[in-house]
Amino acid sequence: MSQNISINKSDYLAYLDAPRHLWALKHTVEQLPFDPLALHQMEDGKRVEKLAFDYLTESVKSRLTCQLLYQQSFSDGPYQARVDFLIHDTETDTYELIEVKSSTEVKKDHIPDLAFQLAILQNQLKVSKCILMHLNRDYRRQGDLAIDELFTLADITVEVQKAVSEVLLIRPEALRVAQLEDYTEAAHCLKPRDCPYPDLCHADLPEQSIYDVPRLPADKKQALLDIGAVSIHDIPKDFALSESQRRVVDCAQQNRVHIDRTQLKNALDSLEYPLWFLDYESCISAIPLFDGHWPQQQILFQYSLHKIAHPGAKLEHFAFLSFEPGNPLPALMAQLREDLGDEGSIIVWNKNFETTRHKELMQLYPQHSAYLENVNGRVFDLMDLVSKHMYYDPRFNGRYGLKYVLPVLVPELSYEELPINIGSKASVAWWQMNAGLLSEDTMAETKQNLLDYCHLDTLAMVRLLAFFQSVLE
């Protein structure tokens, strides 16, 4: 490979993620396809940047000695940066460096992002400020989008300046890694579940690995790798782990299922009929689409609801799906109040999602607050039975998501043949429907695919509850 290689901001951030990820980028190794929702969010980010351009263009008009510069490129030897925005004060000949993000807050990875740019700019321009321009979490849309209220400009100059020295130390090492001929000389990542290059970082990973131990910090993963432990079966008996981590390891090493019958019975005995099984689908939008909404709003557009009125009762099903343009929440809220009764346990998988969405609905529709408070008070998290190890099977591989637990305990139910079989696909399908991007024929097919997917989520919980009940028989 030619030694005439450059390092840009994305390369540098990839190096921080894992040196081998940078090597893959510079050697054009194909990475795993982006999740559909990630692609949607990238497009959302472009829309945010366009609005930021409009905002700054208007803002600079009131600063008579200033001009806005957009997407300017700079280099410092092999290090290159294209800057989102610079505001040049021609009177003082100083520059404000502005990076735009579609988040609603400054995040820790934003600092090295700006610091990499400042390390290149500081010897060429007099940079007076480093600003992270992000979405204003307190903005609530009413009518037309008010871009003068949509953004927050956070001055993070001090933090960025402090980080420049680290950039200056790290970037030569990043350049060295990019020039390597052999990728095995670059450190791989420690997150195989999120790795974009699994064939490079984790080609020979055993089916049950150390990465399946829940919430294992990076230093402990590295400590295990240093002693040659890659398989979960190689973790020593005296290696320091939490109680729940040790249980996952022991169950795998002994190939046994752990059942805490007392806790499991207490949890199941707390259920009150009628039983309701509830699941939502949602799509997140960086830019608030509807009145009352805020940046990065989770928009509920669908639910599936199964009901068991009493032990032995016939299973009932209710469903809601918005496929018309416009805000789906008023119709969803009205239908939910018709379908979901005022009594009985409401069974979900990972209750934080549902209860948080209900709290957001309370903000949007205060007239439903009492009802939604009642709903949240009745929520029962079925995931707790596995995540709190009332029932743990080593085939879960340390994962507690519905799509990991269901194939182990109820293998006859499967998402594999469904055209829409993950939440991100559902989110993007609704976005396309709501934006009027689907033909009439495609719309009908997409509607049915969404209904089938959400229906399976709640049916899966029905069947899993029956499984857990059978364990105590």
Tab-separated table of C-alpha atoms in Angstrom:
chain	number	residue	atom	x	y	z
A	1	MET	CA	0.000	0.000	0.000
A	2	SER	CA	1.249	3.492	-0.834
A	3	GLN	CA	2.709	5.389	2.070
A	4	ASN	CA	1.040	8.559	0.714
A	5	ILE	CA	-1.912	8.039	2.969
A	6	SER	CA	-3.987	10.595	4.821
A	7	ILE	CA	-5.996	10.551	8.026
A	8	ASN	CA	-9.255	12.458	8.203
A	9	LYS	CA	-11.621	12.954	11.095
A	10	SER	CA	-13.631	9.803	10.380
A	11	ASP	CA	-10.418	7.792	10.192
A	12	TYR	CA	-9.244	9.166	13.512
A	13	LEU	CA	-12.541	8.360	15.227
A	14	ALA	CA	-12.442	4.864	13.730
A	15	TYR	CA	-8.978	4.419	15.260
A	16	LEU	CA	-10.314	5.447	18.659
A	17	ASP	CA	-13.076	2.872	18.258
A	18	ALA	CA	-10.494	0.199	17.357
A	19	PRO	CA	-7.234	0.466	15.420
A	20	ARG	CA	-8.252	-2.461	13.247
A	21	HIS	CA	-11.406	-0.591	12.193
A	22	LEU	CA	-9.181	2.196	10.844
A	23	TRP	CA	-7.042	-0.343	8.987
A	24	ALA	CA	-10.195	-1.779	7.395
A	25	LEU	CA	-11.357	1.685	6.312
A	26	LYS	CA	-8.061	2.546	4.674
A	27	HIS	CA	-7.827	-0.837	2.959
A	28	THR	CA	-11.426	-0.620	1.661
A	29	VAL	CA	-12.571	-3.717	3.513
A	30	GLU	CA	-16.318	-4.102	3.105
A	31	GLN	CA	-18.135	-3.586	6.381
A	32	LEU	CA	-21.438	-5.063	7.485
A	33	PRO	CA	-24.463	-3.309	5.962
A	34	PHE	CA	-25.870	-0.472	7.977
A	35	ASP	CA	-29.016	-1.136	9.956
A	36	PRO	CA	-32.031	0.382	8.109
A	37	LEU	CA	-32.713	2.751	10.983
A	38	ALA	CA	-29.069	3.869	11.015
A	39	LEU	CA	-29.395	4.801	7.342
A	40	HIS	CA	-32.579	6.706	8.126
A	41	GLN	CA	-30.790	8.558	10.920
A	42	MET	CA	-27.939	9.469	8.571
A	43	GLU	CA	-30.477	11.067	6.254
A	44	ASP	CA	-32.004	12.784	9.277
A	45	GLY	CA	-28.539	14.138	10.081
A	46	LYS	CA	-28.272	15.661	6.610
A	47	ARG	CA	-31.607	17.406	7.129
A	48	VAL	CA	-30.360	18.775	10.455
A	49	GLU	CA	-27.194	20.096	8.805
A	50	LYS	CA	-29.255	21.869	6.129
A	51	LEU	CA	-31.340	23.568	8.832
A	52	ALA	CA	-28.149	24.473	10.702
A	53	PHE	CA	-26.863	26.149	7.538
A	54	ASP	CA	-30.083	28.178	7.283
A	55	TYR	CA	-29.878	29.104	10.964
A	56	LEU	CA	-26.262	30.236	10.845
A	57	THR	CA	-26.725	32.086	7.564
A	58	GLU	CA	-29.479	34.147	9.145
A	59	SER	CA	-27.594	34.549	12.438
A	60	VAL	CA	-24.440	35.898	10.817
A	61	LYS	CA	-26.411	38.634	9.028
A	62	SER	CA	-26.664	40.515	12.335
A	63	ARG	CA	-22.888	40.327	12.885
A	64	LEU	CA	-21.664	42.932	10.431
A	65	THR	CA	-17.983	42.004	10.596
A	66	CYS	CA	-18.572	38.267	10.223
A	67	GLN	CA	-18.952	35.842	7.343
A	68	LEU	CA	-20.014	32.205	7.312
A	69	LEU	CA	-17.761	29.595	5.725
A	70	TYR	CA	-19.196	26.157	4.967
A	71	GLN	CA	-17.410	22.830	4.408
A	72	GLN	CA	-13.918	24.296	4.193
A	73	SER	CA	-11.032	21.829	3.879
A	74	PHE	CA	-7.740	22.067	5.742
A	75	SER	CA	-4.669	19.881	6.075
A	76	ASP	CA	-1.618	19.533	8.265
A	77	GLY	CA	0.679	17.177	6.404
A	78	PRO	CA	-1.148	13.836	6.152
A	79	TYR	CA	-3.959	14.967	8.469
A	80	GLN	CA	-7.053	16.423	6.834
A	81	ALA	CA	-10.314	17.923	8.031
A	82	ARG	CA	-13.375	19.293	6.340
A	83	VAL	CA	-15.040	21.648	8.790
A	84	ASP	CA	-18.822	21.943	9.050
A	85	PHE	CA	-18.842	25.706	9.650
A	86	LEU	CA	-16.482	28.554	10.440
A	87	ILE	CA	-17.579	32.049	11.376
A	88	HIS	CA	-14.816	34.458	10.402
A	89	ASP	CA	-14.730	37.785	12.208
A	90	THR	CA	-12.872	39.921	9.668
A	91	GLU	CA	-12.308	42.709	12.173
A	92	THR	CA	-10.358	40.566	14.663
A	93	ASP	CA	-9.384	37.928	12.080
A	94	THR	CA	-10.609	35.189	14.439
A	95	TYR	CA	-12.655	32.103	13.681
A	96	GLU	CA	-15.376	30.206	15.503
A	97	LEU	CA	-15.213	26.482	14.733
A	98	ILE	CA	-18.711	24.951	14.645
A	99	GLU	CA	-19.540	21.240	14.437
A	100	VAL	CA	-23.184	20.227	13.900
A	101	LYS	CA	-24.665	17.137	15.545
A	102	SER	CA	-28.236	15.873	15.539
A	103	SER	CA	-28.058	14.835	19.211
A	104	THR	CA	-29.797	16.809	21.961
A	105	GLU	CA	-26.674	17.139	24.084
A	106	VAL	CA	-22.892	17.257	23.999
A	107	LYS	CA	-21.554	13.701	24.090
A	108	LYS	CA	-18.093	12.576	25.128
A	109	ASP	CA	-17.158	11.452	21.615
A	110	HIS	CA	-17.877	14.952	20.295
A	111	ILE	CA	-14.781	16.301	22.063
A	112	PRO	CA	-12.140	14.288	20.131
A	113	ASP	CA	-14.107	15.031	16.943
A	114	LEU	CA	-13.622	18.779	17.366
A	115	ALA	CA	-10.152	18.384	18.873
A	116	PHE	CA	-8.942	16.598	15.726
A	117	GLN	CA	-10.137	19.562	13.664
A	118	LEU	CA	-8.611	22.122	16.021
A	119	ALA	CA	-5.249	20.324	15.964
A	120	ILE	CA	-5.148	20.973	12.211
A	121	LEU	CA	-6.567	24.498	12.274
A	122	GLN	CA	-4.686	25.992	15.213
A	123	ASN	CA	-1.462	26.636	13.300
A	124	GLN	CA	-3.300	28.172	10.348
A	125	LEU	CA	-6.120	30.217	11.854
A	126	LYS	CA	-6.766	32.005	15.108
A	127	VAL	CA	-9.631	29.913	16.490
A	128	SER	CA	-11.413	31.831	19.240
A	129	LYS	CA	-14.190	29.351	19.989
A	130	CYS	CA	-15.086	25.696	19.493
A	131	ILE	CA	-18.843	25.253	19.363
A	132	LEU	CA	-20.941	22.102	19.293
A	133	MET	CA	-24.242	22.956	17.627
A	134	HIS	CA	-26.882	20.446	18.632
A	135	LEU	CA	-30.645	20.192	18.811
A	136	ASN	CA	-32.438	21.934	21.651
A	137	ARG	CA	-34.137	19.281	23.769
A	138	ASP	CA	-36.482	21.914	25.246
A	139	TYR	CA	-37.876	23.024	21.902
A	140	ARG	CA	-41.503	22.121	21.278
A	141	ARG	CA	-42.855	22.536	17.800
A	142	GLN	CA	-45.986	24.598	17.294
A	143	GLY	CA	-46.950	25.160	13.686
A	144	ASP	CA	-44.061	25.815	11.308
A	145	LEU	CA	-40.598	24.737	12.386
A	146	ALA	CA	-38.854	27.563	14.279
A	147	ILE	CA	-35.201	26.996	13.421
A	148	ASP	CA	-34.160	29.925	15.620
A	149	GLU	CA	-35.356	27.820	18.586
A	150	LEU	CA	-34.369	24.400	17.244
A	151	PHE	CA	-30.649	24.604	18.017
A	152	THR	CA	-28.376	25.063	21.005
A	153	LEU	CA	-24.817	26.330	20.535
A	154	ALA	CA	-22.636	24.876	23.282
A	155	ASP	CA	-19.251	26.526	23.801
A	156	ILE	CA	-16.874	23.651	24.556
A	157	THR	CA	-13.650	25.506	23.762
A	158	VAL	CA	-11.905	24.616	27.024
A	159	GLU	CA	-12.651	20.905	26.751
A	160	VAL	CA	-11.581	20.780	23.113
A	161	GLN	CA	-8.345	22.687	23.730
A	162	LYS	CA	-7.430	20.259	26.507
A	163	ALA	CA	-8.005	17.320	24.170
A	164	VAL	CA	-5.751	18.630	21.385
A	165	SER	CA	-2.563	17.417	23.069
A	166	GLU	CA	-3.964	13.877	23.103
A	167	VAL	CA	-4.829	14.133	19.417
A	168	LEU	CA	-1.285	15.219	18.615
A	169	LEU	CA	0.021	12.134	20.432
A	170	ILE	CA	-2.443	9.656	18.938
A	171	ARG	CA	-2.708	10.705	15.306
A	172	PRO	CA	0.842	9.563	14.318
A	173	GLU	CA	-0.028	6.120	15.683
A	174	ALA	CA	-3.247	6.165	13.671
A	175	LEU	CA	-1.214	6.993	10.564
A	176	ARG	CA	1.180	4.126	11.323
A	177	VAL	CA	-1.716	1.663	11.681
A	178	ALA	CA	-3.258	2.854	8.416
A	179	GLN	CA	0.039	2.049	6.637
A	180	LEU	CA	0.368	-1.476	8.010
A	181	GLU	CA	0.359	-4.326	5.521
A	182	ASP	CA	-0.870	-6.892	8.072
A	183	TYR	CA	-4.091	-6.068	9.886
A	184	THR	CA	-3.303	-8.515	12.689
A	185	GLU	CA	-0.690	-6.029	13.914
A	186	ALA	CA	-3.531	-3.608	14.776
A	187	ALA	CA	-5.621	-4.164	17.886
A	188	HIS	CA	-9.134	-5.488	17.269
A	189	CYS	CA	-12.248	-4.187	18.975
A	190	LEU	CA	-13.754	-5.678	22.124
A	191	LYS	CA	-17.382	-5.395	20.981
A	192	PRO	CA	-18.134	-8.179	18.489
A	193	ARG	CA	-21.896	-7.607	18.633
A	194	ASP	CA	-21.437	-4.086	17.283
A	195	CYS	CA	-18.343	-4.692	15.160
A	196	PRO	CA	-18.582	-3.500	11.531
A	197	TYR	CA	-15.763	-5.859	10.503
A	198	PRO	CA	-16.380	-9.152	12.345
A	199	ASP	CA	-14.297	-11.166	9.862
A	200	LEU	CA	-11.274	-9.031	10.752
A	201	CYS	CA	-11.802	-8.542	14.476
A	202	HIS	CA	-13.459	-11.799	15.523
A	203	ALA	CA	-13.073	-14.324	12.718
A	204	ASP	CA	-12.639	-17.385	14.946
A	205	LEU	CA	-14.887	-16.388	17.819
A	206	PRO	CA	-16.360	-19.438	19.564
A	207	GLU	CA	-20.118	-19.735	19.847
A	208	GLN	CA	-19.928	-19.016	23.577
A	209	SER	CA	-17.260	-16.376	24.137
A	210	ILE	CA	-16.065	-14.053	26.886
A	211	TYR	CA	-18.030	-11.289	25.132
A	212	ASP	CA	-21.245	-13.030	26.173
A	213	VAL	CA	-20.635	-12.144	29.817
A	214	PRO	CA	-23.056	-9.242	30.455
A	215	ARG	CA	-21.622	-5.793	31.239
A	216	LEU	CA	-18.036	-7.038	31.303
A	217	PRO	CA	-15.819	-3.921	31.142
A	218	ALA	CA	-13.111	-3.542	28.514
A	219	ASP	CA	-10.251	-3.947	30.982
A	220	LYS	CA	-11.567	-7.324	32.113
A	221	LYS	CA	-12.103	-8.472	28.535
A	222	GLN	CA	-8.510	-7.541	27.808
A	223	ALA	CA	-7.294	-9.276	30.966
A	224	LEU	CA	-8.956	-12.484	29.802
A	225	LEU	CA	-7.519	-12.152	26.309
A	226	ASP	CA	-4.081	-11.631	27.843
A	227	ILE	CA	-4.270	-15.079	29.459
A	228	GLY	CA	-5.555	-16.648	26.247
A	229	ALA	CA	-9.207	-16.913	27.310
A	230	VAL	CA	-11.541	-16.307	24.373
A	231	SER	CA	-14.164	-18.977	25.026
A	232	ILE	CA	-16.421	-18.500	28.021
A	233	HIS	CA	-15.312	-22.022	28.995
A	234	ASP	CA	-11.762	-20.723	29.497
A	235	ILE	CA	-12.655	-18.153	32.172
A	236	PRO	CA	-10.891	-19.194	35.400
A	237	LYS	CA	-12.929	-20.033	38.476
A	238	ASP	CA	-11.139	-17.346	40.471
A	239	PHE	CA	-11.536	-14.560	37.890
A	240	ALA	CA	-13.321	-11.627	39.563
A	241	LEU	CA	-16.904	-11.327	38.349
A	242	SER	CA	-20.181	-10.083	39.756
A	243	GLU	CA	-22.702	-12.624	40.996
A	244	SER	CA	-24.832	-12.418	37.844
A	245	GLN	CA	-21.774	-12.560	35.570
A	246	ARG	CA	-20.478	-15.608	37.396
A	247	ARG	CA	-23.870	-17.284	36.996
A	248	VAL	CA	-23.776	-16.772	33.226
A	249	VAL	CA	-20.276	-18.263	33.129
A	250	ASP	CA	-21.120	-21.185	35.410
A	251	CYS	CA	-24.262	-22.061	33.450
A	252	ALA	CA	-22.272	-22.086	30.216
A	253	GLN	CA	-19.366	-24.064	31.638
A	254	GLN	CA	-21.644	-26.607	33.292
A	255	ASN	CA	-24.227	-26.577	30.477
A	256	ARG	CA	-27.068	-26.181	32.944
A	257	VAL	CA	-30.191	-24.065	33.256
A	258	HIS	CA	-30.486	-21.911	36.367
A	259	ILE	CA	-33.964	-21.596	37.888
A	260	ASP	CA	-34.760	-19.602	41.004
A	261	ARG	CA	-38.170	-21.140	41.651
A	262	THR	CA	-39.000	-18.908	44.612
A	263	GLN	CA	-38.387	-15.657	42.758
A	264	LEU	CA	-40.045	-16.983	39.618
A	265	LYS	CA	-43.144	-18.045	41.546
A	266	ASN	CA	-43.362	-14.724	43.380
A	267	ALA	CA	-43.114	-12.829	40.095
A	268	LEU	CA	-45.762	-14.914	38.346
A	269	ASP	CA	-48.056	-14.858	41.372
A	270	SER	CA	-48.071	-11.055	41.203
A	271	LEU	CA	-49.866	-11.126	37.847
A	272	GLU	CA	-53.499	-10.078	37.880
A	273	TYR	CA	-56.123	-11.067	35.294
A	274	PRO	CA	-57.057	-9.996	32.752
A	275	LEU	CA	-53.572	-10.281	31.315
A	276	TRP	CA	-52.625	-7.855	28.573
A	277	PHE	CA	-49.571	-8.293	26.332
A	278	LEU	CA	-48.527	-4.976	24.830
A	279	ASP	CA	-45.874	-4.030	22.277
A	280	TYR	CA	-45.305	-0.758	20.426
A	281	GLU	CA	-43.416	0.093	17.274
A	282	SER	CA	-41.926	3.545	16.915
A	283	CYS	CA	-39.791	5.704	14.685
A	284	ILE	CA	-37.397	8.358	15.939
A	285	SER	CA	-37.182	11.736	14.205
A	286	ALA	CA	-34.362	14.182	14.859
A	287	ILE	CA	-36.483	17.073	13.617
A	288	PRO	CA	-39.876	17.350	15.354
A	289	LEU	CA	-42.550	16.556	12.792
A	290	PHE	CA	-45.752	17.449	14.603
A	291	ASP	CA	-47.112	20.004	17.066
A	292	GLY	CA	-45.906	19.470	20.616
A	293	HIS	CA	-43.074	17.183	19.507
A	294	TRP	CA	-39.422	17.753	20.369
A	295	PRO	CA	-36.093	16.830	18.744
A	296	GLN	CA	-35.290	13.121	18.638
A	297	GLN	CA	-38.909	12.295	19.439
A	298	GLN	CA	-39.906	8.643	19.497
A	299	ILE	CA	-43.144	8.515	17.512
A	300	LEU	CA	-45.399	5.573	18.336
A	301	PHE	CA	-47.248	4.476	15.226
A	302	GLN	CA	-48.382	0.937	16.032
A	303	TYR	CA	-49.251	-1.483	18.779
A	304	SER	CA	-50.237	-5.090	19.172
A	305	LEU	CA	-52.288	-6.137	22.189
A	306	HIS	CA	-53.164	-9.670	23.231
A	307	LYS	CA	-55.584	-10.377	26.073
A	308	ILE	CA	-56.265	-13.378	28.296
A	309	ALA	CA	-59.387	-12.509	30.289
A	310	HIS	CA	-58.984	-15.307	32.841
A	311	PRO	CA	-57.072	-18.598	33.190
A	312	GLY	CA	-58.045	-20.847	30.298
A	313	ALA	CA	-59.806	-18.059	28.381
A	314	LYS	CA	-59.585	-17.805	24.611
A	315	LEU	CA	-56.781	-15.510	23.440
A	316	GLU	CA	-58.031	-12.176	22.080
A	317	HIS	CA	-56.099	-9.755	19.889
A	318	PHE	CA	-56.310	-6.025	19.164
A	319	ALA	CA	-54.110	-3.969	16.861
A	320	PHE	CA	-53.504	-0.385	15.804
A	321	LEU	CA	-51.454	0.834	12.860
A	322	SER	CA	-51.321	4.342	11.483
A	323	PHE	CA	-50.557	4.389	7.771
A	324	GLU	CA	-52.004	7.773	6.869
A	325	PRO	CA	-49.834	10.893	6.580
A	326	GLY	CA	-49.725	13.001	9.728
A	327	ASN	CA	-49.356	12.536	13.460
A	328	PRO	CA	-50.364	8.990	14.480
A	329	LEU	CA	-50.487	9.650	18.230
A	330	PRO	CA	-53.999	11.087	18.724
A	331	ALA	CA	-55.590	8.109	16.950
A	332	LEU	CA	-53.287	5.646	18.729
A	333	MET	CA	-54.128	7.133	22.100
A	334	ALA	CA	-57.875	7.029	21.432
A	335	GLN	CA	-57.736	3.415	20.222
A	336	LEU	CA	-55.562	2.337	23.149
A	337	ARG	CA	-58.144	3.638	25.599
A	338	GLU	CA	-60.807	1.595	23.832
A	339	ASP	CA	-58.773	-1.606	23.632
A	340	LEU	CA	-56.817	-1.661	26.895
A	341	GLY	CA	-58.953	-2.105	29.976
A	342	ASP	CA	-58.456	-0.373	33.326
A	343	GLU	CA	-57.591	-3.551	35.254
A	344	GLY	CA	-55.138	-6.386	34.989
A	345	SER	CA	-51.411	-6.750	34.468
A	346	ILE	CA	-49.878	-5.302	31.306
A	347	ILE	CA	-47.040	-7.550	30.191
A	348	VAL	CA	-44.219	-6.065	28.124
A	349	TRP	CA	-40.646	-6.947	27.247
A	350	ASN	CA	-38.209	-4.313	28.550
A	351	LYS	CA	-40.634	-2.022	30.351
A	352	ASN	CA	-38.378	1.022	30.253
A	353	PHE	CA	-39.339	1.567	26.635
A	354	GLU	CA	-43.094	1.395	27.161
A	355	THR	CA	-43.206	3.341	30.418
A	356	THR	CA	-40.989	6.103	28.988
A	357	ARG	CA	-43.212	6.413	25.921
A	358	HIS	CA	-46.238	6.678	28.228
A	359	LYS	CA	-44.557	9.492	30.181
A	360	GLU	CA	-43.920	11.295	26.902
A	361	LEU	CA	-47.562	10.845	25.943
A	362	MET	CA	-48.511	12.453	29.261
A	363	GLN	CA	-46.513	15.542	28.258
A	364	LEU	CA	-48.137	15.651	24.843
A	365	TYR	CA	-51.671	14.875	25.994
A	366	PRO	CA	-52.151	15.863	29.652
A	367	GLN	CA	-55.824	14.874	29.444
A	368	HIS	CA	-54.668	11.233	29.342
A	369	SER	CA	-52.199	11.529	32.230
A	370	ALA	CA	-54.316	9.786	34.869
A	371	TYR	CA	-55.061	6.926	32.502
A	372	LEU	CA	-51.420	6.500	31.520
A	373	GLU	CA	-50.290	6.655	35.153
A	374	ASN	CA	-52.661	3.774	35.791
A	375	VAL	CA	-51.229	1.892	32.818
A	376	ASN	CA	-47.641	2.365	33.991
A	377	GLY	CA	-48.560	1.180	37.462
A	378	ARG	CA	-49.771	-2.130	36.002
A	379	VAL	CA	-46.790	-2.883	33.768
A	380	PHE	CA	-45.034	-6.204	34.328
A	381	ASP	CA	-41.675	-6.702	32.636
A	382	LEU	CA	-41.489	-10.273	31.378
A	383	MET	CA	-37.831	-9.718	30.481
A	384	ASP	CA	-37.050	-9.509	34.205
A	385	LEU	CA	-37.561	-13.253	34.458
A	386	VAL	CA	-34.450	-13.814	32.342
A	387	SER	CA	-32.420	-10.633	32.939
A	388	LYS	CA	-32.680	-11.107	36.714
A	389	HIS	CA	-31.885	-14.803	36.313
A	390	MET	CA	-35.098	-16.196	37.711
A	391	TYR	CA	-34.709	-18.399	34.640
A	392	TYR	CA	-31.434	-18.464	32.747
A	393	ASP	CA	-30.482	-20.815	29.921
A	394	PRO	CA	-26.858	-20.776	28.714
A	395	ARG	CA	-28.134	-20.744	25.132
A	396	PHE	CA	-29.192	-17.123	25.730
A	397	ASN	CA	-25.464	-16.318	25.529
A	398	GLY	CA	-25.833	-13.501	28.033
A	399	ARG	CA	-28.527	-11.772	25.981
A	400	TYR	CA	-32.011	-10.960	27.180
A	401	GLY	CA	-33.717	-9.560	24.085
A	402	LEU	CA	-36.942	-11.188	22.962
A	403	LYS	CA	-35.372	-12.360	19.709
A	404	TYR	CA	-32.630	-14.191	21.626
A	405	VAL	CA	-34.840	-15.800	24.245
A	406	LEU	CA	-37.732	-16.880	21.999
A	407	PRO	CA	-35.767	-19.266	19.710
A	408	VAL	CA	-34.395	-21.055	22.774
A	409	LEU	CA	-37.628	-21.473	24.735
A	410	VAL	CA	-40.311	-21.428	22.006
A	411	PRO	CA	-38.455	-22.496	18.842
A	412	GLU	CA	-41.651	-23.125	16.869
A	413	LEU	CA	-42.219	-19.351	16.718
A	414	SER	CA	-39.801	-17.542	14.429
A	415	TYR	CA	-39.220	-14.104	12.939
A	416	GLU	CA	-36.965	-15.437	10.195
A	417	GLU	CA	-39.559	-15.695	7.412
A	418	LEU	CA	-41.183	-12.310	8.069
A	419	PRO	CA	-40.366	-9.572	5.521
A	420	ILE	CA	-40.265	-7.119	8.424
A	421	ASN	CA	-38.551	-8.948	11.286
A	422	ILE	CA	-36.720	-6.277	13.305
A	423	GLY	CA	-37.847	-3.000	14.812
A	424	SER	CA	-35.541	-0.887	12.633
A	425	LYS	CA	-37.197	-2.205	9.463
A	426	ALA	CA	-40.594	-1.421	10.951
A	427	SER	CA	-39.501	2.130	11.785
A	428	VAL	CA	-38.267	2.845	8.274
A	429	ALA	CA	-41.331	1.243	6.678
A	430	TRP	CA	-43.610	3.554	8.667
A	431	TRP	CA	-41.467	6.584	7.805
A	432	GLN	CA	-41.811	5.775	4.110
A	433	MET	CA	-45.559	5.241	4.453
A	434	ASN	CA	-46.048	8.457	6.407
A	435	ALA	CA	-44.020	10.434	3.884
A	436	GLY	CA	-46.114	9.087	1.001
A	437	LEU	CA	-43.150	7.335	-0.613
A	438	LEU	CA	-44.870	3.973	-1.219
A	439	SER	CA	-47.109	2.949	-4.108
A	440	GLU	CA	-50.636	1.779	-3.380
A	441	ASP	CA	-49.704	-1.880	-3.911
A	442	THR	CA	-46.575	-1.592	-1.803
A	443	MET	CA	-48.541	0.249	0.878
A	444	ALA	CA	-50.990	-2.634	1.322
A	445	GLU	CA	-48.178	-5.176	1.497
A	446	THR	CA	-46.176	-3.056	3.944
A	447	LYS	CA	-49.202	-2.576	6.162
A	448	GLN	CA	-49.704	-6.337	6.428
A	449	ASN	CA	-46.005	-6.938	7.063
A	450	LEU	CA	-46.049	-4.434	9.922
A	451	LEU	CA	-49.165	-6.003	11.422
A	452	ASP	CA	-47.627	-9.484	11.219
A	453	TYR	CA	-44.392	-8.382	12.869
A	454	CYS	CA	-45.942	-6.560	15.811
A	455	HIS	CA	-48.489	-9.368	16.287
A	456	LEU	CA	-45.655	-11.867	16.660
A	457	ASP	CA	-44.003	-9.722	19.345
A	458	THR	CA	-47.004	-9.991	21.646
A	459	LEU	CA	-47.816	-13.591	20.710
A	460	ALA	CA	-44.223	-14.427	21.626
A	461	MET	CA	-44.796	-12.987	25.108
A	462	VAL	CA	-47.995	-15.019	25.477
A	463	ARG	CA	-46.132	-18.199	24.673
A	464	LEU	CA	-43.134	-17.319	26.839
A	465	LEU	CA	-45.355	-16.627	29.826
A	466	ALA	CA	-46.961	-20.042	29.305
A	467	PHE	CA	-43.477	-21.583	29.231
A	468	PHE	CA	-42.446	-19.945	32.496
A	469	GLN	CA	-45.714	-21.012	34.124
A	470	SER	CA	-45.100	-24.586	32.984
A	471	VAL	CA	-41.691	-24.572	34.669
A	472	LEU	CA	-43.429	-24.311	38.059
A	473	GLU	CA	-45.982	-27.030	37.395
